[in-house]
Amino acid sequence: YLWAQLEEADKINERRLLLWKRYYEALQPLADAGRLVLATVPEGLVHNAHMFYIKLKDVEERTEFNEFMKSHGILTVFHYVALHTSPAGLEFGRFHGEDKYTTKESDRLVRLPMFYNMTDAEQQTVIEQIKAFFAQCR
């Protein structure tokens, strides 16, 4: 299974980059309006479009967004739980310094559906529903 993916790696990466770019361009107006934050790729670096995420205002908005998308048949998920707030982190870990960013960013981040065989129509549906969510939240 992995060998077949390696043989098709260039094709898979090209498709993922296309999907990533399409999300970015479609959601840029919402970012420009301050409704969400898009990922940034530092100048001079190349990414592999492993995932596409957006950042929302806070955990409450993220929860509303995920529920809205799910009600329209689209699975969006939070990306990670800050390690120091995970069950194992609470039991065995500790946080050094002030938590200025980790928890806040963890609470805001949402991964959008993105996979190699996602159709253009499926992606357009996701984009339309994201826009619909923000249109209802004016």
Short mmCIF file of C-alpha atoms in Angstrom, two decimals:
data_model
loop_
_atom_site.label_atom_id
_atom_site.label_comp_id
_atom_site.label_asym_id
_atom_site.label_seq_id
_atom_site.Cartn_x
_atom_site.Cartn_y
_atom_site.Cartn_z
CA TYR A 1 0.00 0.00 0.00
CA LEU A 2 2.73 2.46 0.94
CA TRP A 3 4.82 1.55 -2.12
CA ALA A 4 1.87 2.41 -4.38
CA GLN A 5 1.57 5.79 -2.65
CA LEU A 6 5.29 6.43 -3.05
CA GLU A 7 5.03 5.66 -6.75
CA GLU A 8 2.25 8.25 -7.03
CA ALA A 9 3.79 10.76 -4.60
CA ASP A 10 4.25 13.57 -7.13
CA LYS A 11 0.68 13.23 -8.37
CA ILE A 12 -0.69 13.09 -4.81
CA ASN A 13 1.33 16.12 -3.72
CA GLU A 14 0.26 18.14 -6.77
CA ARG A 15 -3.40 17.44 -6.00
CA ARG A 16 -3.01 18.33 -2.33
CA LEU A 17 -1.23 21.56 -3.24
CA LEU A 18 -4.03 22.43 -5.66
CA LEU A 19 -6.68 21.81 -2.98
CA TRP A 20 -4.68 23.83 -0.45
CA LYS A 21 -4.30 26.76 -2.84
CA ARG A 22 -8.00 26.67 -3.73
CA TYR A 23 -9.00 26.81 -0.04
CA TYR A 24 -6.56 29.63 0.58
CA GLU A 25 -7.79 31.77 -2.32
CA ALA A 26 -11.47 31.14 -1.56
CA LEU A 27 -11.11 31.98 2.14
CA GLN A 28 -8.78 34.96 1.75
CA PRO A 29 -11.70 37.46 1.72
CA LEU A 30 -12.84 36.13 5.12
CA ALA A 31 -9.29 36.49 6.42
CA ASP A 32 -9.05 40.02 5.01
CA ALA A 33 -12.30 40.86 6.84
CA GLY A 34 -10.86 39.55 10.12
CA ARG A 35 -13.32 36.66 10.38
CA LEU A 36 -10.67 33.92 10.42
CA VAL A 37 -6.92 33.45 10.19
CA LEU A 38 -5.25 31.46 7.43
CA ALA A 39 -1.98 29.60 7.62
CA THR A 40 1.08 31.48 6.49
CA VAL A 41 3.95 29.95 4.62
CA PRO A 42 7.14 31.89 5.31
CA GLU A 43 8.77 33.38 2.25
CA GLY A 44 11.39 31.13 0.73
CA LEU A 45 9.89 27.95 2.18
CA VAL A 46 7.87 25.26 0.45
CA HIS A 47 5.12 23.23 2.11
CA ASN A 48 3.60 19.89 1.19
CA ALA A 49 -0.07 20.75 1.80
CA HIS A 50 -0.28 18.07 4.48
CA MET A 51 -3.39 19.75 5.85
CA PHE A 52 -5.39 22.96 5.63
CA TYR A 53 -6.45 24.71 8.78
CA ILE A 54 -8.12 27.93 9.79
CA LYS A 55 -8.07 29.71 13.11
CA LEU A 56 -11.28 31.05 14.55
CA LYS A 57 -11.88 33.57 17.32
CA ASP A 58 -12.01 31.15 20.25
CA VAL A 59 -13.11 27.70 21.37
CA GLU A 60 -16.77 28.75 21.46
CA GLU A 61 -16.71 29.87 17.83
CA ARG A 62 -14.78 26.75 16.88
CA THR A 63 -17.43 24.57 18.53
CA GLU A 64 -20.25 26.43 16.76
CA PHE A 65 -18.38 26.15 13.46
CA ASN A 66 -17.77 22.40 13.83
CA GLU A 67 -21.43 21.82 14.77
CA PHE A 68 -22.62 23.90 11.81
CA MET A 69 -20.38 22.03 9.39
CA LYS A 70 -21.42 18.65 10.83
CA SER A 71 -25.09 19.60 10.41
CA HIS A 72 -24.30 20.03 6.72
CA GLY A 73 -22.55 16.67 6.42
CA ILE A 74 -18.99 18.03 6.61
CA LEU A 75 -16.51 16.79 9.18
CA THR A 76 -14.16 19.46 10.50
CA VAL A 77 -12.05 18.70 13.53
CA PHE A 78 -9.84 20.45 16.00
CA HIS A 79 -6.23 19.67 15.30
CA TYR A 80 -4.68 18.99 18.67
CA VAL A 81 -5.09 19.36 22.38
CA ALA A 82 -2.35 21.30 24.08
CA LEU A 83 -0.21 18.61 25.70
CA HIS A 84 -0.24 20.17 29.13
CA THR A 85 -4.08 20.06 29.14
CA SER A 86 -4.34 16.44 27.96
CA PRO A 87 -5.14 13.75 30.54
CA ALA A 88 -1.55 12.46 30.53
CA GLY A 89 -0.16 16.00 30.59
CA LEU A 90 -2.30 16.89 33.59
CA GLU A 91 -1.16 13.77 35.41
CA PHE A 92 2.50 13.56 34.45
CA GLY A 93 3.54 16.85 32.89
CA ARG A 94 3.96 20.44 33.81
CA PHE A 95 3.98 23.71 31.95
CA HIS A 96 6.97 25.99 32.27
CA GLY A 97 6.40 29.71 32.05
CA GLU A 98 3.27 31.55 31.09
CA ASP A 99 0.82 29.93 28.66
CA LYS A 100 0.42 32.91 26.34
CA TYR A 101 -0.18 30.98 23.11
CA THR A 102 -0.41 27.20 23.36
CA THR A 103 -3.91 26.76 24.77
CA LYS A 104 -5.34 29.77 22.93
CA GLU A 105 -4.06 28.58 19.57
CA SER A 106 -5.12 24.99 20.25
CA ASP A 107 -8.65 26.21 21.01
CA ARG A 108 -8.90 28.22 17.76
CA LEU A 109 -7.54 25.80 15.18
CA VAL A 110 -9.82 23.77 12.89
CA ARG A 111 -8.74 21.35 10.18
CA LEU A 112 -10.74 21.36 6.98
CA PRO A 113 -11.37 18.22 4.95
CA MET A 114 -8.54 17.68 2.51
CA PHE A 115 -7.57 14.38 0.95
CA TYR A 116 -6.16 13.27 -2.37
CA ASN A 117 -9.36 11.99 -3.89
CA MET A 118 -11.51 14.89 -2.69
CA THR A 119 -13.45 16.09 -5.71
CA ASP A 120 -13.58 19.70 -6.80
CA ALA A 121 -17.33 19.66 -6.11
CA GLU A 122 -16.79 18.35 -2.57
CA GLN A 123 -14.28 21.06 -1.86
CA GLN A 124 -16.58 23.71 -3.27
CA THR A 125 -19.35 22.50 -0.95
CA VAL A 126 -17.01 22.87 2.03
CA ILE A 127 -16.07 26.40 0.93
CA GLU A 128 -19.72 27.37 0.42
CA GLN A 129 -20.67 26.12 3.87
CA ILE A 130 -17.78 27.98 5.50
CA LYS A 131 -19.01 31.17 3.85
CA ALA A 132 -22.59 30.37 4.93
CA PHE A 133 -21.44 29.96 8.55
CA PHE A 134 -19.82 33.39 8.57
CA ALA A 135 -22.75 34.97 6.72
CA GLN A 136 -25.12 33.85 9.50
CA CYS A 137 -22.77 35.17 12.20
CA ARG A 138 -22.70 38.81 11.12
#
